[in-house]
PDB file of C-alpha atoms in Angstrom:
ATOM      1  CA  MET A   1    -133.252 -35.077 -15.797  1.00 63.00           C
ATOM      2  CA  ASP A   2    -133.432 -35.898 -19.510  1.00 82.00           C
ATOM      3  CA  GLU A   3    -135.197 -39.005 -20.833  1.00 84.00           C
ATOM      4  CA  LEU A   4    -132.035 -41.054 -21.433  1.00 85.00           C
ATOM      5  CA  THR A   5    -130.679 -40.350 -17.955  1.00 87.00           C
ATOM      6  CA  HIS A   6    -134.041 -41.294 -16.459  1.00 88.00           C
ATOM      7  CA  ALA A   7    -134.089 -44.519 -18.501  1.00 89.00           C
ATOM      8  CA  LYS A   8    -130.608 -45.371 -17.255  1.00 90.00           C
ATOM      9  CA  ARG A   9    -131.663 -44.848 -13.635  1.00 92.00           C
ATOM     10  CA  VAL A  10    -134.665 -47.127 -14.257  1.00 92.00           C
ATOM     11  CA  LEU A  11    -132.358 -49.825 -15.594  1.00 92.00           C
ATOM     12  CA  GLU A  12    -130.091 -49.428 -12.597  1.00 92.00           C
ATOM     13  CA  GLY A  13    -132.960 -49.752 -10.143  1.00 93.00           C
ATOM     14  CA  VAL A  14    -134.473 -52.786 -11.865  1.00 92.00           C
ATOM     15  CA  LEU A  15    -131.164 -54.664 -11.966  1.00 94.00           C
ATOM     16  CA  LEU A  16    -130.237 -53.785  -8.381  1.00 92.00           C
ATOM     17  CA  ALA A  17    -133.632 -55.022  -7.190  1.00 92.00           C
ATOM     18  CA  SER A  18    -133.365 -58.356  -8.998  1.00 90.00           C
ATOM     19  CA  HIS A  19    -131.893 -61.399  -7.290  1.00 89.00           C
ATOM     20  CA  GLU A  20    -131.319 -63.164 -10.614  1.00 91.00           C
ATOM     21  CA  PRO A  21    -129.799 -62.133 -13.947  1.00 93.00           C
ATOM     22  CA  VAL A  22    -132.384 -60.311 -16.074  1.00 94.00           C
ATOM     23  CA  PRO A  23    -132.569 -61.155 -19.808  1.00 94.00           C
ATOM     24  CA  LEU A  24    -132.515 -58.258 -22.253  1.00 93.00           C
ATOM     25  CA  ASP A  25    -136.037 -58.997 -23.523  1.00 92.00           C
ATOM     26  CA  GLU A  26    -137.322 -58.739 -19.934  1.00 93.00           C
ATOM     27  CA  ILE A  27    -135.418 -55.528 -19.265  1.00 93.00           C
ATOM     28  CA  ILE A  28    -137.063 -53.885 -22.271  1.00 92.00           C
ATOM     29  CA  LYS A  29    -140.532 -54.578 -20.828  1.00 91.00           C
ATOM     30  CA  VAL A  30    -140.006 -52.153 -17.932  1.00 91.00           C
ATOM     31  CA  PHE A  31    -140.275 -49.131 -20.223  1.00 91.00           C
ATOM     32  CA  ASP A  32    -143.585 -47.525 -21.153  1.00 86.00           C
ATOM     33  CA  PRO A  33    -143.506 -46.104 -23.742  1.00 87.00           C
ATOM     34  CA  PRO A  34    -141.065 -48.681 -25.154  1.00 87.00           C
ATOM     35  CA  VAL A  35    -137.389 -47.845 -25.593  1.00 88.00           C
ATOM     36  CA  PRO A  36    -135.596 -49.261 -28.662  1.00 91.00           C
ATOM     37  CA  THR A  37    -133.528 -52.361 -27.960  1.00 91.00           C
ATOM     38  CA  GLU A  38    -130.339 -50.793 -29.285  1.00 93.00           C
ATOM     39  CA  THR A  39    -130.831 -47.799 -26.986  1.00 92.00           C
ATOM     40  CA  VAL A  40    -131.210 -50.147 -24.010  1.00 93.00           C
ATOM     41  CA  ARG A  41    -127.973 -51.880 -24.998  1.00 93.00           C
ATOM     42  CA  LEU A  42    -126.174 -48.527 -25.095  1.00 93.00           C
ATOM     43  CA  LEU A  43    -127.583 -47.545 -21.708  1.00 93.00           C
ATOM     44  CA  LEU A  44    -126.426 -50.853 -20.241  1.00 94.00           C
ATOM     45  CA  ALA A  45    -122.955 -50.211 -21.654  1.00 93.00           C
ATOM     46  CA  ASP A  46    -122.971 -46.751 -20.036  1.00 92.00           C
ATOM     47  CA  LEU A  47    -124.040 -48.241 -16.700  1.00 92.00           C
ATOM     48  CA  THR A  48    -121.285 -50.854 -16.936  1.00 92.00           C
ATOM     49  CA  ALA A  49    -118.702 -48.122 -17.467  1.00 91.00           C
ATOM     50  CA  GLU A  50    -120.100 -46.011 -14.612  1.00 89.00           C
ATOM     51  CA  TRP A  51    -119.955 -48.838 -12.094  1.00 90.00           C
ATOM     52  CA  LYS A  52    -116.393 -49.700 -13.069  1.00 86.00           C
ATOM     53  CA  GLU A  53    -115.383 -46.465 -11.383  1.00 81.00           C
ATOM     54  CA  ARG A  54    -117.048 -47.407  -8.081  1.00 81.00           C
ATOM     55  CA  GLY A  55    -114.645 -50.205  -7.222  1.00 77.00           C
ATOM     56  CA  SER A  56    -116.594 -52.848  -5.303  1.00 87.00           C
ATOM     57  CA  ILE A  57    -119.650 -53.637  -7.477  1.00 90.00           C
ATOM     58  CA  GLU A  58    -119.892 -54.236 -11.209  1.00 91.00           C
ATOM     59  CA  LEU A  59    -122.586 -54.756 -13.826  1.00 93.00           C
ATOM     60  CA  VAL A  60    -121.918 -57.877 -15.877  1.00 92.00           C
ATOM     61  CA  GLN A  61    -123.618 -59.884 -18.593  1.00 91.00           C
ATOM     62  CA  VAL A  62    -123.847 -63.631 -17.964  1.00 92.00           C
ATOM     63  CA  ALA A  63    -125.619 -66.454 -19.773  1.00 91.00           C
ATOM     64  CA  SER A  64    -129.053 -65.620 -18.347  1.00 90.00           C
ATOM     65  CA  GLY A  65    -128.871 -61.846 -18.684  1.00 93.00           C
ATOM     66  CA  TYR A  66    -127.509 -58.821 -16.821  1.00 94.00           C
ATOM     67  CA  ARG A  67    -126.839 -58.541 -13.096  1.00 94.00           C
ATOM     68  CA  PHE A  68    -124.980 -56.509 -10.493  1.00 93.00           C
ATOM     69  CA  GLN A  69    -122.429 -58.440  -8.466  1.00 90.00           C
ATOM     70  CA  THR A  70    -119.563 -57.755  -6.125  1.00 88.00           C
ATOM     71  CA  ARG A  71    -116.112 -57.862  -7.623  1.00 88.00           C
ATOM     72  CA  THR A  72    -114.110 -61.040  -7.148  1.00 83.00           C
ATOM     73  CA  GLU A  73    -111.555 -59.352  -4.909  1.00 85.00           C
ATOM     74  CA  MET A  74    -114.342 -58.396  -2.473  1.00 86.00           C
ATOM     75  CA  GLN A  75    -115.452 -62.009  -1.945  1.00 81.00           C
ATOM     76  CA  ILE A  76    -112.868 -62.745   0.758  1.00 83.00           C
ATOM     77  CA  HIS A  77    -114.280 -59.908   2.876  1.00 84.00           C
ATOM     78  CA  ILE A  78    -117.911 -60.836   2.266  1.00 82.00           C
ATOM     79  CA  ASP A  79    -117.209 -64.439   3.236  1.00 81.00           C
ATOM     80  CA  ARG A  80    -116.337 -63.260   6.751  1.00 83.00           C
ATOM     81  CA  LEU A  81    -120.008 -62.398   7.232  1.00 84.00           C
ATOM     82  CA  THR A  82    -120.982 -66.023   6.631  1.00 77.00           C
ATOM     83  CA  PRO A  83    -118.765 -68.424   8.604  1.00 72.00           C
ATOM     84  CA  GLU A  84    -120.114 -71.453   6.725  1.00 71.00           C
ATOM     85  CA  LYS A  85    -117.500 -72.803   4.371  1.00 73.00           C
ATOM     86  CA  PRO A  86    -118.594 -73.705   0.837  1.00 69.00           C
ATOM     87  CA  PRO A  87    -118.611 -77.427   0.052  1.00 72.00           C
ATOM     88  CA  LYS A  88    -115.488 -78.915  -1.430  1.00 79.00           C
ATOM     89  CA  TYR A  89    -115.871 -81.161  -4.444  1.00 82.00           C
ATOM     90  CA  SER A  90    -113.569 -84.096  -4.998  1.00 87.00           C
ATOM     91  CA  ARG A  91    -111.263 -84.397  -7.968  1.00 88.00           C
ATOM     92  CA  ALA A  92    -113.628 -86.993  -9.431  1.00 91.00           C
ATOM     93  CA  VAL A  93    -116.529 -84.516  -9.402  1.00 92.00           C
ATOM     94  CA  LEU A  94    -114.476 -81.751 -11.012  1.00 90.00           C
ATOM     95  CA  GLU A  95    -113.052 -84.092 -13.638  1.00 91.00           C
ATOM     96  CA  THR A  96    -116.570 -85.194 -14.562  1.00 94.00           C
ATOM     97  CA  LEU A  97    -117.781 -81.596 -14.745  1.00 94.00           C
ATOM     98  CA  ALA A  98    -114.801 -80.575 -16.900  1.00 92.00           C
ATOM     99  CA  ILE A  99    -115.361 -83.453 -19.318  1.00 93.00           C
ATOM    100  CA  ILE A 100    -119.030 -82.564 -19.726  1.00 95.00           C
ATOM    101  CA  ALA A 101    -118.228 -78.866 -20.155  1.00 94.00           C
ATOM    102  CA  TYR A 102    -115.656 -79.436 -22.899  1.00 93.00           C
ATOM    103  CA  ARG A 103    -117.039 -82.560 -24.593  1.00 92.00           C
ATOM    104  CA  GLN A 104    -120.802 -82.023 -24.333  1.00 92.00           C
ATOM    105  CA  PRO A 105    -123.166 -83.560 -24.986  1.00 94.00           C
ATOM    106  CA  ALA A 106    -121.593 -86.599 -23.325  1.00 94.00           C
ATOM    107  CA  THR A 107    -122.952 -89.889 -22.018  1.00 95.00           C
ATOM    108  CA  ARG A 108    -121.899 -91.525 -18.792  1.00 94.00           C
ATOM    109  CA  GLY A 109    -120.055 -94.182 -20.782  1.00 93.00           C
ATOM    110  CA  GLU A 110    -118.091 -91.535 -22.688  1.00 94.00           C
ATOM    111  CA  ILE A 111    -117.138 -89.840 -19.433  1.00 94.00           C
ATOM    112  CA  GLU A 112    -115.946 -93.162 -18.070  1.00 93.00           C
ATOM    113  CA  ALA A 113    -113.901 -93.817 -21.209  1.00 92.00           C
ATOM    114  CA  ILE A 114    -112.089 -90.512 -20.738  1.00 92.00           C
ATOM    115  CA  ARG A 115    -111.567 -90.802 -16.969  1.00 90.00           C
ATOM    116  CA  GLY A 116    -110.591 -94.462 -17.115  1.00 90.00           C
ATOM    117  CA  VAL A 117    -112.733 -95.371 -14.096  1.00 91.00           C
ATOM    118  CA  ALA A 118    -116.433 -95.877 -13.482  1.00 91.00           C
ATOM    119  CA  VAL A 119    -118.463 -92.746 -12.732  1.00 92.00           C
ATOM    120  CA  SER A 120    -120.496 -93.039  -9.577  1.00 91.00           C
ATOM    121  CA  THR A 121    -124.191 -92.222  -9.929  1.00 92.00           C
ATOM    122  CA  ASN A 122    -123.746 -89.950  -6.919  1.00 92.00           C
ATOM    123  CA  ILE A 123    -121.305 -87.781  -8.859  1.00 93.00           C
ATOM    124  CA  LEU A 124    -123.786 -87.047 -11.633  1.00 95.00           C
ATOM    125  CA  LYS A 125    -126.569 -86.523  -9.093  1.00 93.00           C
ATOM    126  CA  ALA A 126    -124.429 -84.040  -7.139  1.00 92.00           C
ATOM    127  CA  LEU A 127    -123.760 -82.011 -10.282  1.00 95.00           C
ATOM    128  CA  GLU A 128    -127.438 -82.127 -11.271  1.00 95.00           C
ATOM    129  CA  ASP A 129    -128.532 -81.076  -7.770  1.00 93.00           C
ATOM    130  CA  ARG A 130    -126.055 -78.194  -7.901  1.00 92.00           C
ATOM    131  CA  GLY A 131    -127.714 -77.119 -11.150  1.00 93.00           C
ATOM    132  CA  TRP A 132    -124.517 -77.335 -13.201  1.00 95.00           C
ATOM    133  CA  ILE A 133    -125.513 -80.183 -15.555  1.00 95.00           C
ATOM    134  CA  GLU A 134    -128.735 -81.583 -16.987  1.00 95.00           C
ATOM    135  CA  VAL A 135    -129.942 -84.305 -19.344  1.00 95.00           C
ATOM    136  CA  ILE A 136    -130.711 -82.763 -22.739  1.00 94.00           C
ATOM    137  CA  GLY A 137    -131.612 -85.934 -24.606  1.00 94.00           C
ATOM    138  CA  HIS A 138    -130.624 -89.532 -25.248  1.00 95.00           C
ATOM    139  CA  LYS A 139    -128.076 -90.950 -27.652  1.00 93.00           C
ATOM    140  CA  ASP A 140    -129.533 -93.078 -30.434  1.00 92.00           C
ATOM    141  CA  THR A 141    -127.625 -96.232 -29.499  1.00 91.00           C
ATOM    142  CA  PRO A 142    -128.644 -99.429 -27.684  1.00 91.00           C
ATOM    143  CA  GLY A 143    -129.879 -98.526 -24.228  1.00 90.00           C
ATOM    144  CA  ARG A 144    -130.390 -94.881 -25.269  1.00 93.00           C
ATOM    145  CA  PRO A 145    -127.956 -93.483 -22.674  1.00 94.00           C
ATOM    146  CA  ALA A 146    -128.627 -90.002 -21.337  1.00 95.00           C
ATOM    147  CA  LEU A 147    -126.715 -87.089 -22.851  1.00 95.00           C
ATOM    148  CA  TYR A 148    -125.396 -84.602 -20.293  1.00 96.00           C
ATOM    149  CA  ALA A 149    -124.640 -80.922 -20.893  1.00 95.00           C
ATOM    150  CA  THR A 150    -123.911 -77.914 -18.723  1.00 95.00           C
ATOM    151  CA  THR A 151    -126.617 -75.425 -17.805  1.00 94.00           C
ATOM    152  CA  LYS A 152    -126.963 -71.665 -17.823  1.00 93.00           C
ATOM    153  CA  SER A 153    -126.598 -71.781 -14.049  1.00 92.00           C
ATOM    154  CA  PHE A 154    -123.122 -73.257 -14.547  1.00 93.00           C
ATOM    155  CA  LEU A 155    -122.206 -70.317 -16.780  1.00 93.00           C
ATOM    156  CA  ASN A 156    -123.831 -67.811 -14.419  1.00 91.00           C
ATOM    157  CA  ASP A 157    -121.877 -69.137 -11.442  1.00 89.00           C
ATOM    158  CA  LEU A 158    -118.644 -68.679 -13.392  1.00 89.00           C
ATOM    159  CA  SER A 159    -119.753 -65.226 -14.632  1.00 87.00           C
ATOM    160  CA  LEU A 160    -119.619 -66.391 -18.255  1.00 91.00           C
ATOM    161  CA  ARG A 161    -121.937 -65.471 -21.122  1.00 90.00           C
ATOM    162  CA  SER A 162    -121.320 -68.611 -23.181  1.00 90.00           C
ATOM    163  CA  LEU A 163    -119.194 -71.742 -23.394  1.00 91.00           C
ATOM    164  CA  SER A 164    -116.839 -69.932 -25.761  1.00 89.00           C
ATOM    165  CA  GLU A 165    -115.550 -67.992 -22.744  1.00 89.00           C
ATOM    166  CA  LEU A 166    -114.305 -71.121 -20.973  1.00 89.00           C
ATOM    167  CA  PRO A 167    -110.496 -71.111 -20.754  1.00 85.00           C
ATOM    168  CA  PRO A 168    -108.716 -73.140 -23.446  1.00 82.00           C
ATOM    169  CA  LEU A 169    -107.882 -76.679 -22.402  1.00 73.00           C
ATOM    170  CA  ALA A 170    -104.190 -75.867 -22.711  1.00 63.00           C
ATOM    171  CA  GLU A 171    -104.537 -73.497 -19.748  1.00 60.00           C
ATOM    172  CA  LEU A 172    -106.029 -76.274 -17.613  1.00 56.00           C
ATOM    173  CA  ASP A 173    -103.331 -78.847 -18.283  1.00 51.00           C
ATOM    174  CA  ALA A 174    -101.289 -77.606 -15.357  1.00 46.00           C
ATOM    175  CA  HIS A 175    -104.079 -78.616 -12.985  1.00 43.00           C
ATOM    176  CA  PRO A 176    -104.205 -82.411 -12.610  1.00 44.00           C
ATOM    177  CA  ALA A 177    -107.828 -82.319 -11.425  1.00 40.00           C
ATOM    178  CA  LEU A 178    -108.912 -80.889 -14.740  1.00 42.00           C
ATOM    179  CA  GLU A 179    -106.688 -82.734 -17.197  1.00 43.00           C
ATOM    180  CA  LEU A 180    -108.571 -84.497 -19.990  1.00 43.00           C
ATOM    181  CA  PRO A 181    -106.746 -87.472 -21.534  1.00 41.00           C
ATOM    182  CA  GLU A 182    -106.751 -87.929 -25.280  1.00 41.00           C
ATOM    183  CA  VAL A 183    -109.527 -90.232 -26.469  1.00 38.00           C
ATOM    184  CA  PRO A 184    -110.670 -91.635 -29.829  1.00 35.00           C
ATOM    185  CA  GLN A 185    -112.898 -89.222 -31.697  1.00 37.00           C
ATOM    186  CA  GLU A 186    -116.316 -89.647 -33.271  1.00 36.00           C
ATOM    187  CA  PRO A 187    -118.675 -87.171 -34.932  1.00 34.00           C
ATOM    188  CA  VAL A 188    -120.558 -84.682 -32.770  1.00 38.00           C
ATOM    189  CA  TYR A 189    -124.310 -85.234 -32.487  1.00 35.00           C
ATOM    190  CA  PRO A 190    -125.721 -82.419 -34.642  1.00 38.00           C
ATOM    191  CA  GLU A 191    -129.328 -83.139 -33.734  1.00 39.00           C
ATOM    192  CA  GLN A 192    -128.782 -82.228 -30.098  1.00 37.00           C
ATOM    193  CA  GLY A 193    -129.670 -78.627 -29.252  1.00 38.00           C
ATOM    194  CA  ARG A 194    -127.272 -76.511 -27.209  1.00 36.00           C
ATOM    195  CA  ILE A 195    -128.296 -75.373 -23.768  1.00 34.00           C
ATOM    196  CA  ASP A 196    -127.275 -71.745 -24.183  1.00 37.00           C
ATOM    197  CA  ASP A 197    -128.919 -69.164 -26.423  1.00 38.00           C
ATOM    198  CA  VAL A 198    -125.683 -68.128 -28.053  1.00 35.00           C
ATOM    199  CA  ASN A 199    -124.903 -70.026 -31.249  1.00 36.00           C
ATOM    200  CA  GLU A 200    -121.536 -71.526 -30.549  1.00 36.00           C
ATOM    201  CA  SER A 201    -119.209 -72.802 -33.251  1.00 34.00           C
ATOM    202  CA  ASP A 202    -118.990 -76.554 -33.682  1.00 37.00           C
ATOM    203  CA  ASP A 203    -115.447 -76.687 -32.419  1.00 38.00           C
ATOM    204  CA  LEU A 204    -116.699 -75.871 -28.907  1.00 33.00           C
ATOM    205  CA  LEU A 205    -118.326 -79.303 -28.820  1.00 36.00           C
ATOM    206  CA  ALA A 206    -115.252 -81.475 -29.097  1.00 40.00           C
ATOM    207  CA  PRO A 207    -116.146 -85.022 -30.164  1.00 41.00           C
ATOM    208  CA  ALA A 208    -116.517 -87.537 -27.394  1.00 43.00           C
ATOM    209  CA  ALA A 209    -115.333 -91.095 -27.054  1.00 43.00           C
ATOM    210  CA  PRO A 210    -117.492 -94.026 -28.267  1.00 44.00           C
ATOM    211  CA  ASP A 211    -120.121 -95.099 -25.783  1.00 47.00           C
ATOM    212  CA  THR A 212    -118.731 -98.600 -25.438  1.00 42.00           C
ATOM    213  CA  PRO A 213    -116.043 -98.354 -22.768  1.00 42.00           C
ATOM    214  CA  PRO A 214    -114.546-101.530 -21.327  1.00 40.00           C
ATOM    215  CA  ALA A 215    -115.944-102.829 -18.079  1.00 41.00           C
ATOM    216  CA  LEU A 216    -114.568-100.668 -15.326  1.00 40.00           C
ATOM    217  CA  PRO A 217    -114.512-101.173 -11.582  1.00 39.00           C
ATOM    218  CA  GLU A 218    -116.630 -98.815  -9.526  1.00 40.00           C
ATOM    219  CA  SER A 219    -114.258 -96.196  -8.170  1.00 40.00           C
ATOM    220  CA  ALA A 220    -114.341 -94.670  -4.722  1.00 36.00           C
ATOM    221  CA  ASP A 221    -115.970 -91.574  -6.163  1.00 40.00           C
ATOM    222  CA  ALA A 222    -119.095 -91.855  -4.016  1.00 37.00           C
ATOM    223  CA  ALA A 223    -117.358 -89.812  -1.320  1.00 40.00           C
ATOM    224  CA  LEU A 224    -118.159 -86.632  -3.203  1.00 42.00           C
ATOM    225  CA  PHE A 225    -117.345 -84.216  -0.471  1.00 39.00           C
ATOM    226  CA  GLU A 226    -114.418 -86.051   1.058  1.00 38.00           C
ATOM    227  CA  ILE A 227    -111.722 -83.496   1.757  1.00 34.00           C
ATOM    228  CA  SER A 228    -108.102 -84.522   1.545  1.00 35.00           C
ATOM    229  CA  ASP A 229    -105.022 -82.500   0.674  1.00 36.00           C
ATOM    230  CA  GLY A 230    -104.598 -82.259  -3.062  1.00 38.00           C
ATOM    231  CA  ASP A 231    -107.631 -84.405  -3.821  1.00 39.00           C
ATOM    232  CA  ALA A 232    -110.446 -81.940  -3.405  1.00 40.00           C
ATOM    233  CA  MET A 233    -111.203 -78.445  -4.508  1.00 42.00           C
ATOM    234  CA  THR A 234    -113.622 -75.830  -3.294  1.00 43.00           C
ATOM    235  CA  GLN A 235    -116.473 -75.158  -5.691  1.00 44.00           C
ATOM    236  CA  PRO A 236    -116.095 -71.925  -7.689  1.00 45.00           C
ATOM    237  CA  ALA A 237    -117.276 -69.070  -5.540  1.00 47.00           C
ATOM    238  CA  SER A 238    -120.251 -67.339  -7.125  1.00 51.00           C
ATOM    239  CA  PRO A 239    -119.995 -63.555  -6.889  1.00 57.00           C
ATOM    240  CA  THR A 240    -122.421 -62.041  -4.439  1.00 57.00           C
ATOM    241  CA  VAL A 241    -125.383 -60.797  -6.455  1.00 57.00           C
ATOM    242  CA  HIS A 242    -127.277 -57.649  -5.590  1.00 55.00           C
TER     243      HIS A 242
END
C-alpha cells in the first residue's frame, strides 16, 4: 500500500470513528509526519467520490467539518429501528427560526415586527435548547435587546456548510409556514460577527425591521409542540452520523 492510499485509509477510519463533524485543522493533526493541507483536501475529495459509489453512506462537508452520514433516502428505513417520533414544531417556531436564519442578527422586537404577533419566550428558548440559535450580542439601542443568530449546529443538522447554501426565499414562498412578509429596511449591524467561519457576502444578512414594533398581544405560541393538521411541521431530520 503506497503512502497516499494509507493516508486515505487513515482519514476514512478517523471520520468513521467520530460522532461529530471533524474540522480540517483537526484532521491534519492525525498524521505524523504531517501531510500537506492541500493533499488532505485531495484525499477527502477522493474519499467523497469513492463513497458515492457505495449507495447508502456518504462523506459530506458541513459547517463544523467533515463527517460520514447515511443518505437522506435511507432515513425512512433507519427510523423504523427507533419507534420514537421526532418532535413536531409549530408554525410559530418555524417562522421564528426562518426569520432569524434569513435576517440575522435579529432582535426579538424585529422578529415580532415581521411576524405581526408577539414572540413567546418559550419559542426562543426551544430554539436555543435545540441548539439552532444563540445570542451573539446586544443591539446598541435602549434596553440593549439581544441579537439572535443561527448556530453551526443548525447548519450541521441541515447538512449545510454555510448560510449561503440556504434555499432562496423565493423557493420558500410556497410554504405558508416559512413566508416572510415585507418589512421596512434598516442598515445591517456591521460590528456583529458572523457565527460561521465562512465569510459570507453582506447580502446574506438581509436588513431587519426597526426594533420598535407596536404593542402586540401575546400569541398562543407557547404551545410549541402542539400538533394540528397544517399548523405544525416535523423538525428537519438530521442524517444518521457514523
